[in-house]
Coordinates of C-alpha atoms in Angstrom, one line a residue:
Chain Y
X1 CA 0.0 0.0 0.0
X2 CA 2.8 2.4 0.9
X3 CA 5.2 3.7 -1.7
X4 CA 8.2 5.9 -2.0
X5 CA 7.3 9.6 -2.7
X6 CA 8.0 10.7 -6.2
X7 CA 8.5 14.4 -5.4
X8 CA 11.0 14.7 -2.6
X9 CA 13.7 17.4 -2.9
X10 CA 15.5 17.2 0.4
X11 CA 16.0 15.0 3.5
X12 CA 16.5 11.2 3.8
X13 CA 15.0 9.2 0.9
X14 CA 13.6 5.7 0.9
X15 CA 15.5 4.6 -2.1
X16 CA 17.7 1.5 -2.4
X17 CA 16.7 0.0 0.9
X18 CA 17.3 3.1 3.0
X19 CA 15.1 4.5 5.7
X20 CA 12.9 7.4 4.4
X21 CA 9.4 8.6 4.3
X22 CA 6.5 6.8 2.5
X23 CA 3.2 7.9 1.2
X24 CA -0.2 6.2 0.6
X25 CA -2.9 6.8 -2.0
X26 CA -5.1 8.8 0.4
X27 CA -2.8 11.8 0.8
X28 CA -0.9 10.8 3.9
X29 CA 2.9 11.1 4.4
X30 CA 4.6 8.6 6.7
X31 CA 7.8 10.0 8.2
X32 CA 9.9 7.5 10.1
X33 CA 10.4 8.6 13.7
X34 CA 14.1 9.2 14.1
X35 CA 15.9 7.3 16.8
X36 CA 16.2 8.7 20.2
X37 CA 15.6 12.3 21.1
X38 CA 15.1 13.7 17.6
X39 CA 12.1 11.5 16.9
X40 CA 10.5 12.1 20.2
X41 CA 11.1 15.8 19.9
X42 CA 9.4 16.0 16.5
X43 CA 6.4 14.0 17.8
X44 CA 6.3 16.2 20.9
X45 CA 6.2 19.3 18.7
X46 CA 3.3 18.0 16.6
X47 CA 1.4 17.0 19.7
X48 CA 2.0 20.3 21.4
X49 CA 1.2 22.3 18.3
X50 CA -1.9 20.5 17.2
X51 CA -3.4 20.9 20.7
X52 CA -2.2 24.5 21.3
X53 CA -5.2 26.8 21.3
X54 CA -2.9 29.9 20.9
X55 CA -2.1 29.1 17.3
X56 CA -4.4 31.2 15.1
X57 CA -6.1 29.3 12.2
X58 CA -4.4 31.5 9.6
X59 CA -1.1 30.3 10.9
X60 CA -2.1 26.7 11.4
X61 CA -2.6 26.3 7.7
X62 CA 1.1 26.7 7.1
X63 CA 1.8 23.5 8.9
X64 CA 1.2 20.0 7.6
X65 CA -1.9 18.3 9.2
X66 CA -0.9 15.7 11.8
X67 CA -2.7 12.4 12.1
X68 CA -0.8 10.8 15.0
X69 CA 1.7 8.0 14.8
X70 CA 1.4 4.6 13.2
X71 CA 3.5 1.4 13.1
X72 CA 4.3 0.6 9.5
X73 CA 6.8 -1.5 7.7
X74 CA 10.0 0.7 7.4
X75 CA 11.4 1.4 3.9
X76 CA 14.7 -0.1 4.9
X77 CA 13.2 -3.5 5.5
X78 CA 14.0 -3.4 9.2
X79 CA 10.5 -4.3 10.1
X80 CA 7.7 -2.4 11.9
X81 CA 8.7 1.1 12.9
X82 CA 6.8 4.1 14.3
X83 CA 6.0 6.8 11.8
X84 CA 4.6 10.2 12.1
X85 CA 1.4 10.3 9.9
X86 CA 1.3 13.7 8.2
X87 CA -0.4 15.4 5.3
X88 CA 1.3 14.6 2.0
X89 CA 1.7 18.2 0.8
X90 CA 1.9 17.4 -2.9
X91 CA -0.5 14.5 -3.2
X92 CA -3.0 16.5 -5.3
X93 CA -0.4 17.9 -7.6
X94 CA 0.8 16.3 -10.9
X95 CA 3.9 18.3 -11.7
X96 CA 4.8 20.2 -8.5
X97 CA 7.6 22.7 -8.5
X98 CA 9.1 22.5 -5.0
X99 CA 11.8 24.4 -3.2
X100 CA 13.0 23.4 0.3
X101 CA 14.7 26.3 2.1
X102 CA 16.2 25.7 5.6
X103 CA 15.7 29.0 7.5
X104 CA 18.1 30.5 10.0
X105 CA 21.8 31.5 9.9
X106 CA 22.3 29.1 12.8
X107 CA 20.9 25.5 12.7
X108 CA 22.3 24.6 16.2
X109 CA 21.1 25.6 19.6
X110 CA 22.7 25.8 23.0
X111 CA 20.9 22.8 24.5
X112 CA 22.4 20.5 21.8
X113 CA 25.5 18.4 22.4
X114 CA 28.9 20.0 21.7
X115 CA 29.5 17.6 18.9
X116 CA 26.2 18.4 17.2
X117 CA 26.9 22.1 17.7
X118 CA 30.3 21.9 16.0
X119 CA 29.0 19.9 13.1
X120 CA 26.1 22.3 12.5
X121 CA 28.3 25.4 12.9
X122 CA 30.8 24.0 10.3
X123 CA 27.9 23.3 7.9
X124 CA 26.4 26.7 8.5
X125 CA 29.7 28.3 7.6
X126 CA 30.3 26.1 4.5
X127 CA 26.8 26.7 3.1
X128 CA 24.9 29.9 2.6
X129 CA 23.2 29.8 6.0
X130 CA 25.6 32.1 7.7
X131 CA 25.8 34.7 5.0
X132 CA 22.2 34.7 3.7
X133 CA 20.3 33.5 6.8
X134 CA 19.0 30.5 4.9
X135 CA 20.1 27.7 2.6
X136 CA 18.4 26.0 -0.3
X137 CA 18.2 22.3 0.7
X138 CA 16.9 21.2 -2.6
X139 CA 14.5 22.0 -5.4
X140 CA 12.8 20.7 -8.5
X141 CA 11.1 22.9 -11.2
X142 CA 8.7 21.5 -13.7
X143 CA 10.2 22.4 -17.1
X144 CA 7.4 21.2 -19.4
X145 CA 6.6 17.9 -21.1
X146 CA 9.9 17.3 -22.7
X147 CA 12.4 18.4 -20.1
X148 CA 10.2 17.2 -17.2
X149 CA 11.9 18.4 -14.0
X150 CA 15.0 20.5 -13.5
X151 CA 16.5 19.2 -10.3
X152 CA 19.9 20.7 -9.5
X153 CA 22.4 19.0 -7.3
X154 CA 21.5 19.5 -3.6
X155 CA 25.1 19.9 -2.4
X156 CA 25.6 22.8 -4.8
X157 CA 22.2 24.4 -4.0
X158 CA 23.1 24.7 -0.3
X159 CA 26.3 26.7 -1.1
X160 CA 24.9 29.3 -3.5
X161 CA 26.0 32.9 -3.1
X162 CA 23.6 35.8 -3.1
X163 CA 23.5 36.3 -6.8
X164 CA 23.1 32.6 -7.5
X165 CA 20.2 32.4 -5.0
X166 CA 18.6 35.3 -6.9
X167 CA 19.0 33.3 -10.2
X168 CA 17.6 30.1 -8.6
X169 CA 14.6 31.9 -7.2
X170 CA 14.0 33.3 -10.7
X171 CA 14.5 29.9 -12.3
X172 CA 12.0 28.5 -9.9
X173 CA 9.3 30.6 -11.5
X174 CA 10.5 30.3 -15.1
X175 CA 9.2 28.1 -17.9
X176 CA 12.8 27.4 -19.0
X177 CA 14.6 26.7 -15.7
X178 CA 17.2 24.4 -17.1
X179 CA 18.2 26.9 -19.8
X180 CA 22.0 27.2 -20.3
X181 CA 23.7 29.9 -18.3
X182 CA 23.9 32.3 -21.3
X183 CA 20.1 32.4 -22.0
X184 CA 18.1 34.1 -19.3
X185 CA 15.4 32.3 -17.4
X186 CA 12.2 33.9 -18.5
X187 CA 10.6 34.4 -15.1
X188 CA 7.1 33.8 -16.7
X189 CA 5.5 33.0 -13.4
X190 CA 7.2 35.6 -11.1
X191 CA 4.0 37.6 -10.5
X192 CA 1.6 34.7 -10.4
X193 CA 3.7 32.6 -8.0
X194 CA 5.5 35.1 -5.8
X195 CA 3.1 38.1 -6.1
X196 CA -0.6 38.7 -5.5
X197 CA -2.7 38.2 -2.4
X198 CA -2.4 34.4 -2.3
X199 CA 1.2 34.3 -3.6
X200 CA 4.4 33.2 -1.8
X201 CA 5.4 36.6 -0.7
X202 CA 2.0 37.4 0.9
X203 CA 2.2 34.0 2.7
X204 CA 5.7 34.6 3.9
X205 CA 4.8 38.0 5.2
X206 CA 1.9 36.5 7.2
X207 CA 4.3 34.0 8.7
X208 CA 6.7 36.8 9.5
X209 CA 4.1 38.8 11.4
X210 CA 3.5 35.7 13.5
X211 CA 7.2 35.2 14.1
X212 CA 7.5 38.8 15.3
X213 CA 5.1 38.0 18.1
X214 CA 5.2 34.3 19.0
X215 CA 7.5 33.2 21.8
X216 CA 6.2 29.7 22.2
X217 CA 8.5 27.8 19.8
X218 CA 12.0 28.1 18.4
X219 CA 12.1 26.4 15.0
X220 CA 15.7 25.4 14.9
X221 CA 16.8 23.8 11.6
X222 CA 13.3 24.0 10.2
X223 CA 12.5 24.6 6.5
X224 CA 9.9 26.4 4.5
X225 CA 8.6 24.5 1.5
X226 CA 7.5 26.5 -1.5
X227 CA 5.2 24.6 -3.8
X228 CA 3.2 25.4 -6.9
X229 CA 1.7 23.6 -9.9
X230 CA 2.4 25.2 -13.2
X231 CA -0.8 24.0 -14.8
X232 CA -2.9 25.5 -12.0
X233 CA -1.1 28.7 -12.1
X234 CA -1.6 29.0 -15.8
X235 CA -5.3 28.5 -15.3
X236 CA -5.3 31.3 -12.7
X237 CA -6.2 28.6 -10.2
X238 CA -3.6 29.7 -7.6
X239 CA -2.1 26.4 -6.3
X240 CA 0.7 28.2 -4.6
X241 CA 1.6 27.0 -1.1
X242 CA 4.0 27.8 1.7
X243 CA 4.5 25.2 4.4
X244 CA 6.8 24.8 7.4
X245 CA 8.4 21.4 7.7
X246 CA 11.0 19.4 9.8
X247 CA 10.5 19.9 13.5
X248 CA 13.0 17.5 15.0
X249 CA 14.8 20.4 16.6
X250 CA 12.0 22.7 17.7
X251 CA 12.4 23.9 21.3
X252 CA 10.3 25.9 23.7
X253 CA 10.7 29.6 23.1
X254 CA 10.8 30.5 26.8
X255 CA 9.2 33.9 26.2
X256 CA 11.7 35.0 23.5
X257 CA 10.9 35.3 19.8
X258 CA 12.7 33.1 17.4
X259 CA 15.0 35.8 16.3
X260 CA 17.2 33.4 14.3
X261 CA 14.3 32.1 12.2
X262 CA 12.8 35.5 11.9
X263 CA 16.0 37.1 10.6
X264 CA 16.5 34.4 8.0
X265 CA 12.8 34.6 6.9
X266 CA 13.2 38.4 6.5
X267 CA 16.3 37.8 4.3
X268 CA 14.4 35.3 2.1
X269 CA 11.5 37.8 1.9
X270 CA 13.9 40.5 0.7
X271 CA 15.3 38.2 -2.0
X272 CA 11.8 37.5 -3.3
X273 CA 10.6 41.1 -3.0
X274 CA 13.5 42.1 -5.2
X275 CA 12.3 39.8 -8.0
X276 CA 8.8 41.3 -8.1
X277 CA 7.9 44.3 -10.1
X278 CA 7.2 47.3 -7.9
X279 CA 3.4 47.2 -8.4
X280 CA 3.2 43.6 -7.2
X281 CA 5.2 44.4 -4.1
X282 CA 2.9 47.3 -3.2
X283 CA -0.2 45.2 -3.8
X284 CA 1.1 42.5 -1.5
X285 CA 2.0 45.1 1.2
X286 CA -1.5 46.7 1.1
X287 CA -3.0 43.3 1.2
X288 CA -0.9 42.4 4.2
X289 CA -1.7 45.6 6.1
X290 CA -5.4 45.0 5.6
X291 CA -5.1 41.4 6.5
X292 CA -3.2 42.1 9.6
X293 CA -5.9 44.6 10.7
X294 CA -8.6 42.0 9.9
X295 CA -6.8 39.3 11.8
X296 CA -6.3 41.6 14.7
X297 CA -10.0 42.3 14.9
X298 CA -10.8 38.6 14.6
X299 CA -8.6 37.8 17.6
X300 CA -10.3 40.6 19.6
X301 CA -7.3 43.0 19.7
Chain P
X1 CA 40.3 71.1 27.2
X2 CA 39.4 67.5 26.7
X3 CA 38.0 65.5 29.6
X4 CA 36.8 62.0 30.5
X5 CA 33.1 61.6 29.8
X6 CA 31.0 61.4 32.9
X7 CA 28.2 59.2 31.5
X8 CA 29.7 56.2 29.8
X9 CA 28.1 52.8 30.5
X10 CA 30.1 50.4 28.2
X11 CA 33.3 50.2 26.2
X12 CA 36.8 51.2 27.1
X13 CA 37.1 54.0 29.6
X14 CA 39.7 56.7 29.9
X15 CA 40.2 56.2 33.6
X16 CA 43.5 55.6 35.4
X17 CA 45.7 56.3 32.5
X18 CA 43.9 54.0 30.1
X19 CA 43.0 54.6 26.5
X20 CA 39.4 55.7 26.1
X21 CA 37.2 58.4 24.6
X22 CA 37.2 62.0 25.6
X23 CA 34.8 64.9 25.3
X24 CA 35.0 68.7 25.0
X25 CA 32.7 71.5 26.1
X26 CA 31.2 72.0 22.6
X27 CA 29.4 68.7 22.5
X28 CA 32.0 66.6 20.7
X29 CA 33.1 63.1 21.5
X30 CA 36.7 62.0 20.7
X31 CA 36.9 58.2 20.2
X32 CA 40.5 56.9 19.8
X33 CA 41.0 55.1 16.5
X34 CA 41.7 51.5 17.4
X35 CA 45.0 50.1 16.1
X36 CA 45.1 48.4 12.8
X37 CA 42.0 47.2 10.9
X38 CA 39.4 48.0 13.5
X39 CA 40.1 51.6 13.6
X40 CA 40.4 52.0 9.9
X41 CA 37.1 50.0 9.5
X42 CA 35.2 52.3 11.8
X43 CA 36.6 55.4 10.1
X44 CA 35.7 53.8 6.7
X45 CA 32.2 53.2 7.9
X46 CA 31.7 56.8 9.0
X47 CA 33.1 58.1 5.8
X48 CA 31.0 55.9 3.7
X49 CA 27.8 56.4 5.7
X50 CA 28.1 60.2 5.9
X51 CA 28.5 60.5 2.1
X52 CA 26.0 57.8 1.2
X53 CA 23.0 59.5 -0.6
X54 CA 20.9 56.4 -0.2
X55 CA 20.5 56.9 3.6
X56 CA 17.2 58.5 4.2
X57 CA 17.2 61.5 6.6
X58 CA 14.8 59.8 9.0
X59 CA 17.4 57.0 9.4
X60 CA 20.5 59.3 9.5
X61 CA 19.3 60.8 12.7
X62 CA 19.8 57.5 14.5
X63 CA 23.5 57.8 13.9
X64 CA 25.9 60.1 15.8
X65 CA 27.0 63.1 13.7
X66 CA 30.6 62.6 12.3
X67 CA 33.1 65.5 12.1
X68 CA 36.1 63.7 10.7
X69 CA 39.3 62.8 12.6
X70 CA 41.6 64.8 14.7
X71 CA 45.0 64.2 16.3
X72 CA 44.6 64.8 20.0
X73 CA 46.5 63.9 23.2
X74 CA 45.5 60.3 24.0
X75 CA 44.0 59.7 27.5
X76 CA 46.7 57.1 28.3
X77 CA 49.5 59.6 28.0
X78 CA 51.0 57.9 24.9
X79 CA 51.0 61.2 23.0
X80 CA 49.1 62.4 19.9
X81 CA 46.7 59.9 18.5
X82 CA 44.1 60.0 15.8
X83 CA 40.6 60.2 17.1
X84 CA 37.2 60.0 15.4
X85 CA 35.3 63.2 16.2
X86 CA 31.7 62.4 16.8
X87 CA 28.6 64.0 18.4
X88 CA 28.6 63.6 22.2
X89 CA 25.1 62.1 22.5
X90 CA 24.5 63.1 26.1
X91 CA 26.2 66.5 26.2
X92 CA 23.0 68.4 26.6
X93 CA 21.7 66.1 29.3
X94 CA 22.2 66.5 33.1
X95 CA 21.0 63.2 34.4
X96 CA 20.9 60.9 31.4
X97 CA 19.5 57.4 31.9
X98 CA 21.4 55.3 29.4
X99 CA 21.3 51.7 28.2
X100 CA 23.8 50.2 25.8
X101 CA 22.5 47.0 24.1
X102 CA 24.7 45.1 21.7
X103 CA 22.4 43.7 19.0
X104 CA 22.6 40.3 17.3
X105 CA 22.9 36.7 18.5
X106 CA 26.2 36.6 16.7
X107 CA 28.9 39.2 17.1
X108 CA 31.4 37.5 14.7
X109 CA 31.4 37.3 11.0
X110 CA 33.0 34.9 8.4
X111 CA 35.7 37.4 7.3
X112 CA 37.2 37.7 10.8
X113 CA 40.2 35.7 12.0
X114 CA 39.5 32.2 13.4
X115 CA 40.8 33.4 16.7
X116 CA 38.5 36.3 16.8
X117 CA 35.5 34.2 15.7
X118 CA 36.2 31.6 18.5
X119 CA 36.4 34.4 21.2
X120 CA 33.2 36.1 20.1
X121 CA 31.4 32.8 19.8
X122 CA 32.4 31.8 23.3
X123 CA 31.2 35.2 24.6
X124 CA 27.9 35.0 22.6
X125 CA 27.2 31.7 24.2
X126 CA 28.2 32.8 27.8
X127 CA 26.1 36.0 27.6
X128 CA 22.5 36.5 26.6
X129 CA 23.4 37.2 22.9
X130 CA 22.7 33.7 21.7
X131 CA 19.5 33.2 23.5
X132 CA 17.9 36.6 23.4
X133 CA 19.5 38.0 20.2
X134 CA 21.1 40.8 22.2
X135 CA 23.0 41.6 25.4
X136 CA 22.9 44.5 27.7
X137 CA 26.5 45.9 27.6
X138 CA 25.8 48.4 30.4
X139 CA 23.4 50.9 31.8
X140 CA 22.8 53.7 34.3
X141 CA 19.4 54.9 35.5
X142 CA 18.9 58.2 37.2
X143 CA 17.4 57.4 40.6
X144 CA 16.7 60.9 41.9
X145 CA 18.7 63.4 44.0
X146 CA 19.7 61.1 46.8
X147 CA 20.5 57.8 45.1
X148 CA 21.9 59.5 42.0
X149 CA 22.6 56.8 39.4
X150 CA 21.8 53.1 39.6
X151 CA 24.6 51.4 37.6
X152 CA 24.6 47.6 37.9
X153 CA 27.7 45.6 37.2
X154 CA 28.4 45.3 33.5
X155 CA 29.5 41.6 33.5
X156 CA 26.2 40.6 35.2
X157 CA 24.2 42.8 32.8
X158 CA 25.5 40.9 29.8
X159 CA 24.4 37.5 31.1
X160 CA 20.8 38.3 32.1
X161 CA 18.1 35.7 31.3
X162 CA 14.8 36.7 29.6
X163 CA 13.0 37.4 32.9
X164 CA 15.9 39.4 34.2
X165 CA 16.1 41.5 31.0
X166 CA 12.4 42.2 31.4
X167 CA 13.1 43.4 34.9
X168 CA 16.0 45.6 33.9
X169 CA 14.0 47.1 31.0
X170 CA 11.3 48.0 33.6
X171 CA 13.9 49.4 36.1
X172 CA 15.3 51.5 33.3
X173 CA 12.0 53.4 33.2
X174 CA 11.3 53.4 37.0
X175 CA 11.8 56.1 39.6
X176 CA 13.1 53.5 42.0
X177 CA 15.5 51.4 39.9
X178 CA 17.7 50.4 42.7
X179 CA 14.9 49.1 44.8
X180 CA 15.6 45.9 46.6
X181 CA 14.4 42.8 44.8
X182 CA 11.3 42.3 46.9
X183 CA 9.8 45.8 46.2
X184 CA 8.7 46.2 42.6
X185 CA 10.2 48.9 40.3
X186 CA 7.3 51.3 39.7
X187 CA 7.7 51.6 35.9
X188 CA 6.6 55.3 36.2
X189 CA 8.0 56.3 32.9
X190 CA 7.1 53.2 30.9
X191 CA 4.6 54.9 28.6
X192 CA 6.4 58.2 28.3
X193 CA 9.8 56.7 27.5
X194 CA 8.9 53.5 25.6
X195 CA 5.5 54.4 24.2
X196 CA 4.1 57.3 22.2
X197 CA 5.0 58.6 18.7
X198 CA 8.5 59.8 19.8
X199 CA 9.2 57.0 22.2
X200 CA 11.8 54.3 22.1
X201 CA 9.5 51.7 20.6
X202 CA 8.4 53.9 17.7
X203 CA 12.1 54.7 17.0
X204 CA 13.1 51.1 17.1
X205 CA 10.3 50.2 14.7
X206 CA 11.4 52.8 12.3
X207 CA 14.9 51.4 12.4
X208 CA 13.5 47.9 12.0
X209 CA 11.7 49.0 8.8
X210 CA 15.0 50.2 7.4
X211 CA 16.8 47.0 8.3
X212 CA 14.1 44.9 6.5
X213 CA 15.1 46.7 3.4
X214 CA 18.7 47.9 3.5
X215 CA 21.4 45.6 2.1
X216 CA 24.3 48.1 2.1
X217 CA 25.8 47.5 5.6
X218 CA 26.1 44.6 8.0
X219 CA 26.3 46.0 11.5
X220 CA 28.3 43.3 13.3
X221 CA 28.8 43.8 17.0
X222 CA 27.0 47.2 16.9
X223 CA 24.9 48.6 19.8
X224 CA 21.7 50.6 20.2
X225 CA 21.9 53.2 22.9
X226 CA 18.7 54.2 24.6
X227 CA 18.9 57.6 26.3
X228 CA 16.4 59.7 28.2
X229 CA 16.5 62.5 30.7
X230 CA 14.0 62.1 33.5
X231 CA 13.5 65.8 34.1
X232 CA 12.6 66.4 30.4
X233 CA 10.3 63.4 30.3
X234 CA 8.5 64.7 33.5
X235 CA 8.0 68.0 31.7
X236 CA 6.5 66.2 28.7
X237 CA 9.5 67.5 26.8
X238 CA 10.3 64.1 25.2
X239 CA 14.1 63.9 25.4
X240 CA 14.0 60.2 24.4
X241 CA 16.6 59.1 21.9
X242 CA 17.7 55.9 20.2
X243 CA 21.2 55.9 18.6
X244 CA 23.3 53.3 16.9
X245 CA 26.9 53.2 18.0
X246 CA 30.2 51.2 17.6
X247 CA 31.0 50.5 14.0
X248 CA 34.4 48.9 14.1
X249 CA 33.0 45.7 12.6
X250 CA 30.6 47.0 10.0
X251 CA 31.0 45.2 6.7
X252 CA 29.4 45.7 3.3
X253 CA 26.1 44.0 3.0
X254 CA 26.6 42.6 -0.5
X255 CA 23.0 42.7 -1.4
X256 CA 21.8 40.8 1.7
X257 CA 19.9 42.3 4.6
X258 CA 21.6 42.2 8.0
X259 CA 19.4 39.3 9.2
X260 CA 21.5 38.9 12.4
X261 CA 21.0 42.5 13.5
X262 CA 17.3 42.5 12.4
X263 CA 16.5 39.4 14.3
X264 CA 18.1 40.7 17.5
X265 CA 16.4 44.1 17.0
X266 CA 13.0 42.4 16.7
X267 CA 13.6 40.4 19.9
X268 CA 14.4 43.7 21.8
X269 CA 11.3 45.2 20.3
X270 CA 9.2 42.3 21.5
X271 CA 10.6 42.7 25.1
X272 CA 9.7 46.4 25.1
X273 CA 6.3 45.9 23.5
X274 CA 5.4 43.5 26.3
X275 CA 6.1 46.2 28.9
X276 CA 3.7 48.6 27.3
X277 CA 0.0 48.7 28.1
X278 CA -2.0 47.5 25.0
X279 CA -3.2 51.0 24.1
X280 CA 0.3 52.4 23.8
X281 CA 1.3 49.5 21.7
X282 CA -1.6 50.1 19.3
X283 CA -0.9 53.8 19.2
X284 CA 2.7 53.2 18.3
X285 CA 1.7 50.8 15.5
X286 CA -0.8 53.2 14.0
X287 CA 1.8 55.9 14.1
X288 CA 4.3 53.6 12.4
X289 CA 2.0 52.6 9.7
X290 CA 1.1 56.2 8.9
X291 CA 4.7 57.2 9.1
X292 CA 5.8 54.4 6.8
X293 CA 3.3 55.5 4.2
X294 CA 4.5 59.1 4.5
X295 CA 8.1 58.2 4.2
X296 CA 7.3 56.0 1.2
X297 CA 5.6 58.9 -0.5
X298 CA 8.4 61.3 0.3
X299 CA 10.9 58.9 -1.3
X300 CA 8.7 58.7 -4.4
X301 CA 7.5 55.1 -4.0

């Protein structure tokens, strides 16, 4: 019944007898609980988050739905193993373009082991995390019937400089993403995917407003997933989604905002804002201001 | 002619034959150029910043005025030395309450030497920088005629936890800052210093809006100085100022926002917002929104 997901751009993969996530036909995603603390921390986060009455609905929709845990046959043939049962974020899409961006210039946290801290710090310095405040963990862009998906090497994606990230963010919304370096990516979908009231920028801004305020969780080493379906976007059918994923290192915020995540998120927002024509940017901001006021009123502020 | 400043809460001090800043009677502050790269970097920043046409006037006022360099007798008796000539930020105040807060969870940067990086990282982990996104480098609070100034130990101030920072931020705007731990600081000046359209929160929010956008400078290891004069505040005469200081580690932004500074600034803003009654907070936000729109129009957006 369970199978290996077709559209995974980052993280462990259940290929060649390795341990990785599985999906079923009903739109659920089975993520193997990692051994020890990490697995239990991710489960604890989903349980805390799903029962936390302080999370507004307009924020909850940025997180995958959580359906508990289930013992299923692990993809590495090691037998039954506990899996988190989550929403499969791309189950309804045929040709999803996906980008996984790990947010934060720092992926470690003081409570971790010294060994873990040093490994993370080394990787943060070697990748773009330290300089840009985020790193691209992986991506695929639907390039049309013939070329299918453009899926650049993950290791390279993590180390992109500022100008290269700009180019990749533009390729992500182009109909010719795999074009050779001399021909420009056309950016055909820039406004329809990044801009507008339901676009990626508006969604990231809504998350940002929450992160400026929430002191409950610190989302260490967490990613935002940007997803869209070219066919839907062409039909004007939206199909653009932002989701937060990977919560194995989420800690309690202790009354302090997650300044590390927020800083990285603002940096990503700035990169995307730069790609948009000025009108789109203004439209998004106006939408956000109105939306914020509306949300404020709903919450009784 | 030159003398040791009376109101210095952090940094090197020109006491007992040590090298430190001096002031004159005309409102100028003489900061000895540090040896080697640091000094030249700070001078380079002031020169770049003061001649940069992209800095809007409403941002420029958060920086000390810069009057070039001058050879003056160093406070350590080592003879003539080049000094940065800056605005003395407290020259017109009689009993200034001052807090120096070093912003950013990370005070180092990739271009520094490995030795410097390791020393900063150690200090960031030992102080509140890593957890809160900032550390209190020092403060003095005017406590009235009898008690004069409350000036807690700097080393302790740097290591405060979240709840202790909340308390210190409240003491900073109290008429009884040095009260024993059992009696509450009265927070008499909370609204008049932190709140309102000219208050510290409104000024920090204006800086924040700039940091969300500017990619020219990265303000590594830079501080915000919060200053007010109790007598002026009591007269309804404002006298509340926010300034950025200490630019020995400013680097070019390279097209990326200063996500480290921005994250820490947002964390500080959240602490101060929590101290304000809800009405003040809303008033500040409304002011900010209007102000942003006005600034946008002035700049032709």
